[in-house]
């Protein structure tokens, strides 16, 4: 494993507020894997909610703040494919900081791809005797290409699966629609509420009908949406971010 | 037109919505499987995309070449700058031949131009000869899908309308029985029509010929029995060479329905003795779209409909919820260019999941264009309540202290407010979803205590 010294931990704003355990698990996991991780406390948001709603131009200040916060790190790692994709592809150009911005876009990684591609870890020792269903969040799936897409003719791969399947006792559940959207979609969840809910219910049904015990994924936003529906409908299924599973299994 | 409202309506009939989703998913799944049987599939997509990029960059040259070669083949070539001109040209040809009844094979362009109502107003009987199109025509509906026009209807609904229009047995929804009835009915129309209208899938610049793809052979049936063939073609349907058909025909049917090839790929080059072929080349906003750098490559579309079949929104809201001739993801990036105000909700009818871009046989970056249209729409809408709140949000996220303050206020409010208020209509998130349980502290606070 190469020595990775300066990792800036980027915790999406809603994870900071609602899911501190996911952030803690991410931090602990990276530390267990031998990384030196710092959480710059001045960080805020990547600007995605505004940009996806059509106000990318209003996020220059947010983007600039992000660049400044993380400029001294070799890598930026976040437990969210969606926020990482936003920083990579949809941050508006920040006048005067164009070259820093380019560097940032190349040094930011989603957690699982950081483990597989940068740390190049191919064996994780641990045990997790559960039936796990994986929700492939779209921005990680088709944006960052964390896994092969069912639409494309390519050699199958899945970075999350690569890590999870090494855990002793973990049963990876094959879904009927392995990479269909859950209907979260940021403001879509509210502006197209009926569709969002239906899509969420359909995703849950796929997992539950395959006897999934724990639904996991790389983005808490999708999981927050799915968990919210499951909880309202008293459905018996647990939810965990992949960082929580890996961190728990390794300890 | 408001997509969220239409979608909510569509989803009220839960069983029907599920059936619609499953039906289209079946087509999508078939496409996935058949595309994987072609080892060079992704290479074909790249080729197709490159050929279309070349076409769009040299459109004028190819169109002039096509016109020259078509004329040399004794085809009459007409140019229409918009839908109205297109319709007038078609009517003019019909009048010249004193034709009062035509047959027409599937053409999304003529839907776009609203040719049917125009001709009917001018005393011409129009019979759509594609089975699905004939069904929706009986019901006075537009197609709900560009390849599968009646996909929103179940067998029994078709049985009912055939009983009314074609006097089939009441309640008999046997597909073979119904298609036989349609076949008999259409035969009479084919035999009577002096003019047949078709669309065009590909116009070949180097030869001046064009290709029409159908599964039912209805384009050929109409054209061969009529004296005059009018082919209506969007100017973006040009391909430079005949050999390029080897790329596009392999992609089209596999992407559209999961078939390896369309049943009939009919090449039209020059009229038989005593007959006429007319081509109407239509712009209708395409040149404007070509000038929009971020959106121009939407004109690469070959109208396969794969983006509709794969779209989780389209499958669960139906074609009519879009209120545009071309529905689904591709429609949502084409329609705002035609009428931004009317179609402003369409680019937001997406989670930006990206599946549309991955199925697209000509690699249009559909979901990225949806994102770009959102930026355009909010600009065009000017300052409204939402844009003000977004500016405030940017102010908050740019200043750590303000973010912390407002976030803790939000958390505070969630703790204090009783559930009845949190979950009231004021909070759309909470209508059918629970909110996450609030943790005791944020990660920020935890980190301060636990790490140096």
JSON list of N, CA and C in Angstrom, two decimals, chain B residues 230-259:
[
{"chain": "B", "resi": 230, "resn": "UNK", "atom": "N", "xyz": [-44.99, 10.91, -50.72]},
{"chain": "B", "resi": 230, "resn": "UNK", "atom": "CA", "xyz": [-44.41, 12.11, -50.08]},
{"chain": "B", "resi": 230, "resn": "UNK", "atom": "C", "xyz": [-43.64, 11.66, -48.85]},
{"chain": "B", "resi": 231, "resn": "UNK", "atom": "N", "xyz": [-42.36, 11.94, -48.82]},
{"chain": "B", "resi": 231, "resn": "UNK", "atom": "CA", "xyz": [-41.53, 11.57, -47.67]},
{"chain": "B", "resi": 231, "resn": "UNK", "atom": "C", "xyz": [-41.16, 12.83, -46.90]},
{"chain": "B", "resi": 232, "resn": "UNK", "atom": "N", "xyz": [-41.54, 12.88, -45.62]},
{"chain": "B", "resi": 232, "resn": "UNK", "atom": "CA", "xyz": [-41.28, 14.07, -44.80]},
{"chain": "B", "resi": 232, "resn": "UNK", "atom": "C", "xyz": [-40.05, 13.79, -43.93]},
{"chain": "B", "resi": 233, "resn": "UNK", "atom": "N", "xyz": [-39.09, 14.67, -44.01]},
{"chain": "B", "resi": 233, "resn": "UNK", "atom": "CA", "xyz": [-37.80, 14.39, -43.40]},
{"chain": "B", "resi": 233, "resn": "UNK", "atom": "C", "xyz": [-37.23, 15.61, -42.68]},
{"chain": "B", "resi": 234, "resn": "UNK", "atom": "N", "xyz": [-36.88, 15.43, -41.41]},
{"chain": "B", "resi": 234, "resn": "UNK", "atom": "CA", "xyz": [-36.18, 16.48, -40.68]},
{"chain": "B", "resi": 234, "resn": "UNK", "atom": "C", "xyz": [-34.77, 16.62, -41.25]},
{"chain": "B", "resi": 235, "resn": "UNK", "atom": "N", "xyz": [-34.26, 17.83, -41.30]},
{"chain": "B", "resi": 235, "resn": "UNK", "atom": "CA", "xyz": [-32.97, 18.03, -41.98]},
{"chain": "B", "resi": 235, "resn": "UNK", "atom": "C", "xyz": [-31.80, 17.34, -41.28]},
{"chain": "B", "resi": 236, "resn": "UNK", "atom": "N", "xyz": [-32.01, 16.92, -40.04]},
{"chain": "B", "resi": 236, "resn": "UNK", "atom": "CA", "xyz": [-30.91, 16.26, -39.31]},
{"chain": "B", "resi": 236, "resn": "UNK", "atom": "C", "xyz": [-30.82, 14.77, -39.63]},
{"chain": "B", "resi": 237, "resn": "UNK", "atom": "N", "xyz": [-31.73, 14.27, -40.45]},
{"chain": "B", "resi": 237, "resn": "UNK", "atom": "CA", "xyz": [-31.77, 12.83, -40.73]},
{"chain": "B", "resi": 237, "resn": "UNK", "atom": "C", "xyz": [-30.79, 12.40, -41.83]},
{"chain": "B", "resi": 238, "resn": "UNK", "atom": "N", "xyz": [-29.95, 13.32, -42.25]},
{"chain": "B", "resi": 238, "resn": "UNK", "atom": "CA", "xyz": [-28.95, 13.03, -43.28]},
{"chain": "B", "resi": 238, "resn": "UNK", "atom": "C", "xyz": [-27.83, 12.17, -42.74]},
{"chain": "B", "resi": 239, "resn": "UNK", "atom": "N", "xyz": [-27.38, 11.20, -43.54]},
{"chain": "B", "resi": 239, "resn": "UNK", "atom": "CA", "xyz": [-26.08, 10.57, -43.27]},
{"chain": "B", "resi": 239, "resn": "UNK", "atom": "C", "xyz": [-25.24, 10.70, -44.55]},
{"chain": "B", "resi": 240, "resn": "UNK", "atom": "N", "xyz": [-23.93, 10.78, -44.42]},
{"chain": "B", "resi": 240, "resn": "UNK", "atom": "CA", "xyz": [-23.13, 11.06, -45.61]},
{"chain": "B", "resi": 240, "resn": "UNK", "atom": "C", "xyz": [-23.16, 9.94, -46.65]},
{"chain": "B", "resi": 241, "resn": "UNK", "atom": "N", "xyz": [-22.95, 8.68, -46.20]},
{"chain": "B", "resi": 241, "resn": "UNK", "atom": "CA", "xyz": [-22.76, 7.61, -47.16]},
{"chain": "B", "resi": 241, "resn": "UNK", "atom": "C", "xyz": [-23.69, 6.44, -46.90]},
{"chain": "B", "resi": 242, "resn": "UNK", "atom": "N", "xyz": [-23.92, 5.68, -47.98]},
{"chain": "B", "resi": 242, "resn": "UNK", "atom": "CA", "xyz": [-24.76, 4.49, -47.86]},
{"chain": "B", "resi": 242, "resn": "UNK", "atom": "C", "xyz": [-24.14, 3.49, -46.88]},
{"chain": "B", "resi": 243, "resn": "UNK", "atom": "N", "xyz": [-22.81, 3.39, -46.89]},
{"chain": "B", "resi": 243, "resn": "UNK", "atom": "CA", "xyz": [-22.17, 2.41, -46.00]},
{"chain": "B", "resi": 243, "resn": "UNK", "atom": "C", "xyz": [-22.43, 2.72, -44.52]},
{"chain": "B", "resi": 244, "resn": "UNK", "atom": "N", "xyz": [-22.77, 3.96, -44.22]},
{"chain": "B", "resi": 244, "resn": "UNK", "atom": "CA", "xyz": [-23.05, 4.30, -42.82]},
{"chain": "B", "resi": 244, "resn": "UNK", "atom": "C", "xyz": [-24.33, 3.63, -42.31]},
{"chain": "B", "resi": 245, "resn": "UNK", "atom": "N", "xyz": [-25.17, 3.19, -43.24]},
{"chain": "B", "resi": 245, "resn": "UNK", "atom": "CA", "xyz": [-26.37, 2.46, -42.83]},
{"chain": "B", "resi": 245, "resn": "UNK", "atom": "C", "xyz": [-25.98, 1.19, -42.08]},
{"chain": "B", "resi": 246, "resn": "UNK", "atom": "N", "xyz": [-24.82, 0.66, -42.43]},
{"chain": "B", "resi": 246, "resn": "UNK", "atom": "CA", "xyz": [-24.32, -0.55, -41.74]},
{"chain": "B", "resi": 246, "resn": "UNK", "atom": "C", "xyz": [-24.10, -0.30, -40.26]},
{"chain": "B", "resi": 247, "resn": "UNK", "atom": "N", "xyz": [-23.87, 0.93, -39.89]},
{"chain": "B", "resi": 247, "resn": "UNK", "atom": "CA", "xyz": [-23.74, 1.28, -38.48]},
{"chain": "B", "resi": 247, "resn": "UNK", "atom": "C", "xyz": [-25.12, 1.54, -37.87]},
{"chain": "B", "resi": 248, "resn": "UNK", "atom": "N", "xyz": [-25.88, 2.39, -38.54]},
{"chain": "B", "resi": 248, "resn": "UNK", "atom": "CA", "xyz": [-27.13, 2.86, -37.93]},
{"chain": "B", "resi": 248, "resn": "UNK", "atom": "C", "xyz": [-28.23, 1.80, -37.89]},
{"chain": "B", "resi": 249, "resn": "UNK", "atom": "N", "xyz": [-28.34, 0.99, -38.93]},
{"chain": "B", "resi": 249, "resn": "UNK", "atom": "CA", "xyz": [-29.40, -0.02, -38.92]},
{"chain": "B", "resi": 249, "resn": "UNK", "atom": "C", "xyz": [-29.14, -1.09, -37.87]},
{"chain": "B", "resi": 250, "resn": "UNK", "atom": "N", "xyz": [-27.88, -1.33, -37.57]},
{"chain": "B", "resi": 250, "resn": "UNK", "atom": "CA", "xyz": [-27.56, -2.31, -36.53]},
{"chain": "B", "resi": 250, "resn": "UNK", "atom": "C", "xyz": [-27.92, -1.76, -35.15]},
{"chain": "B", "resi": 251, "resn": "UNK", "atom": "N", "xyz": [-27.78, -0.46, -35.00]},
{"chain": "B", "resi": 251, "resn": "UNK", "atom": "CA", "xyz": [-28.06, 0.15, -33.70]},
{"chain": "B", "resi": 251, "resn": "UNK", "atom": "C", "xyz": [-29.55, 0.40, -33.49]},
{"chain": "B", "resi": 252, "resn": "UNK", "atom": "N", "xyz": [-30.22, 0.81, -34.55]},
{"chain": "B", "resi": 252, "resn": "UNK", "atom": "CA", "xyz": [-31.60, 1.32, -34.41]},
{"chain": "B", "resi": 252, "resn": "UNK", "atom": "C", "xyz": [-32.56, 0.29, -33.80]},
{"chain": "B", "resi": 253, "resn": "UNK", "atom": "N", "xyz": [-32.71, -0.87, -34.44]},
{"chain": "B", "resi": 253, "resn": "UNK", "atom": "CA", "xyz": [-33.71, -1.82, -33.97]},
{"chain": "B", "resi": 253, "resn": "UNK", "atom": "C", "xyz": [-33.34, -2.42, -32.62]},
{"chain": "B", "resi": 254, "resn": "UNK", "atom": "N", "xyz": [-32.04, -2.67, -32.45]},
{"chain": "B", "resi": 254, "resn": "UNK", "atom": "CA", "xyz": [-31.61, -3.24, -31.16]},
{"chain": "B", "resi": 254, "resn": "UNK", "atom": "C", "xyz": [-31.92, -2.26, -30.03]},
{"chain": "B", "resi": 255, "resn": "UNK", "atom": "N", "xyz": [-31.68, -0.98, -30.28]},
{"chain": "B", "resi": 255, "resn": "UNK", "atom": "CA", "xyz": [-31.93, 0.02, -29.24]},
{"chain": "B", "resi": 255, "resn": "UNK", "atom": "C", "xyz": [-33.43, 0.22, -29.03]},
{"chain": "B", "resi": 256, "resn": "UNK", "atom": "N", "xyz": [-34.19, 0.14, -30.11]},
{"chain": "B", "resi": 256, "resn": "UNK", "atom": "CA", "xyz": [-35.61, 0.47, -30.05]},
{"chain": "B", "resi": 256, "resn": "UNK", "atom": "C", "xyz": [-36.44, -0.62, -29.37]},
{"chain": "B", "resi": 257, "resn": "UNK", "atom": "N", "xyz": [-36.29, -1.85, -29.88]},
{"chain": "B", "resi": 257, "resn": "UNK", "atom": "CA", "xyz": [-37.17, -2.92, -29.40]},
{"chain": "B", "resi": 257, "resn": "UNK", "atom": "C", "xyz": [-36.41, -4.18, -28.99]},
{"chain": "B", "resi": 258, "resn": "UNK", "atom": "N", "xyz": [-35.10, -4.17, -29.16]},
{"chain": "B", "resi": 258, "resn": "UNK", "atom": "CA", "xyz": [-34.33, -5.37, -28.86]},
{"chain": "B", "resi": 258, "resn": "UNK", "atom": "C", "xyz": [-34.34, -6.39, -29.99]},
{"chain": "B", "resi": 259, "resn": "UNK", "atom": "N", "xyz": [-34.86, -5.98, -31.15]},
{"chain": "B", "resi": 259, "resn": "UNK", "atom": "CA", "xyz": [-34.77, -6.86, -32.32]},
{"chain": "B", "resi": 259, "resn": "UNK", "atom": "C", "xyz": [-33.39, -6.67, -32.93]}
]
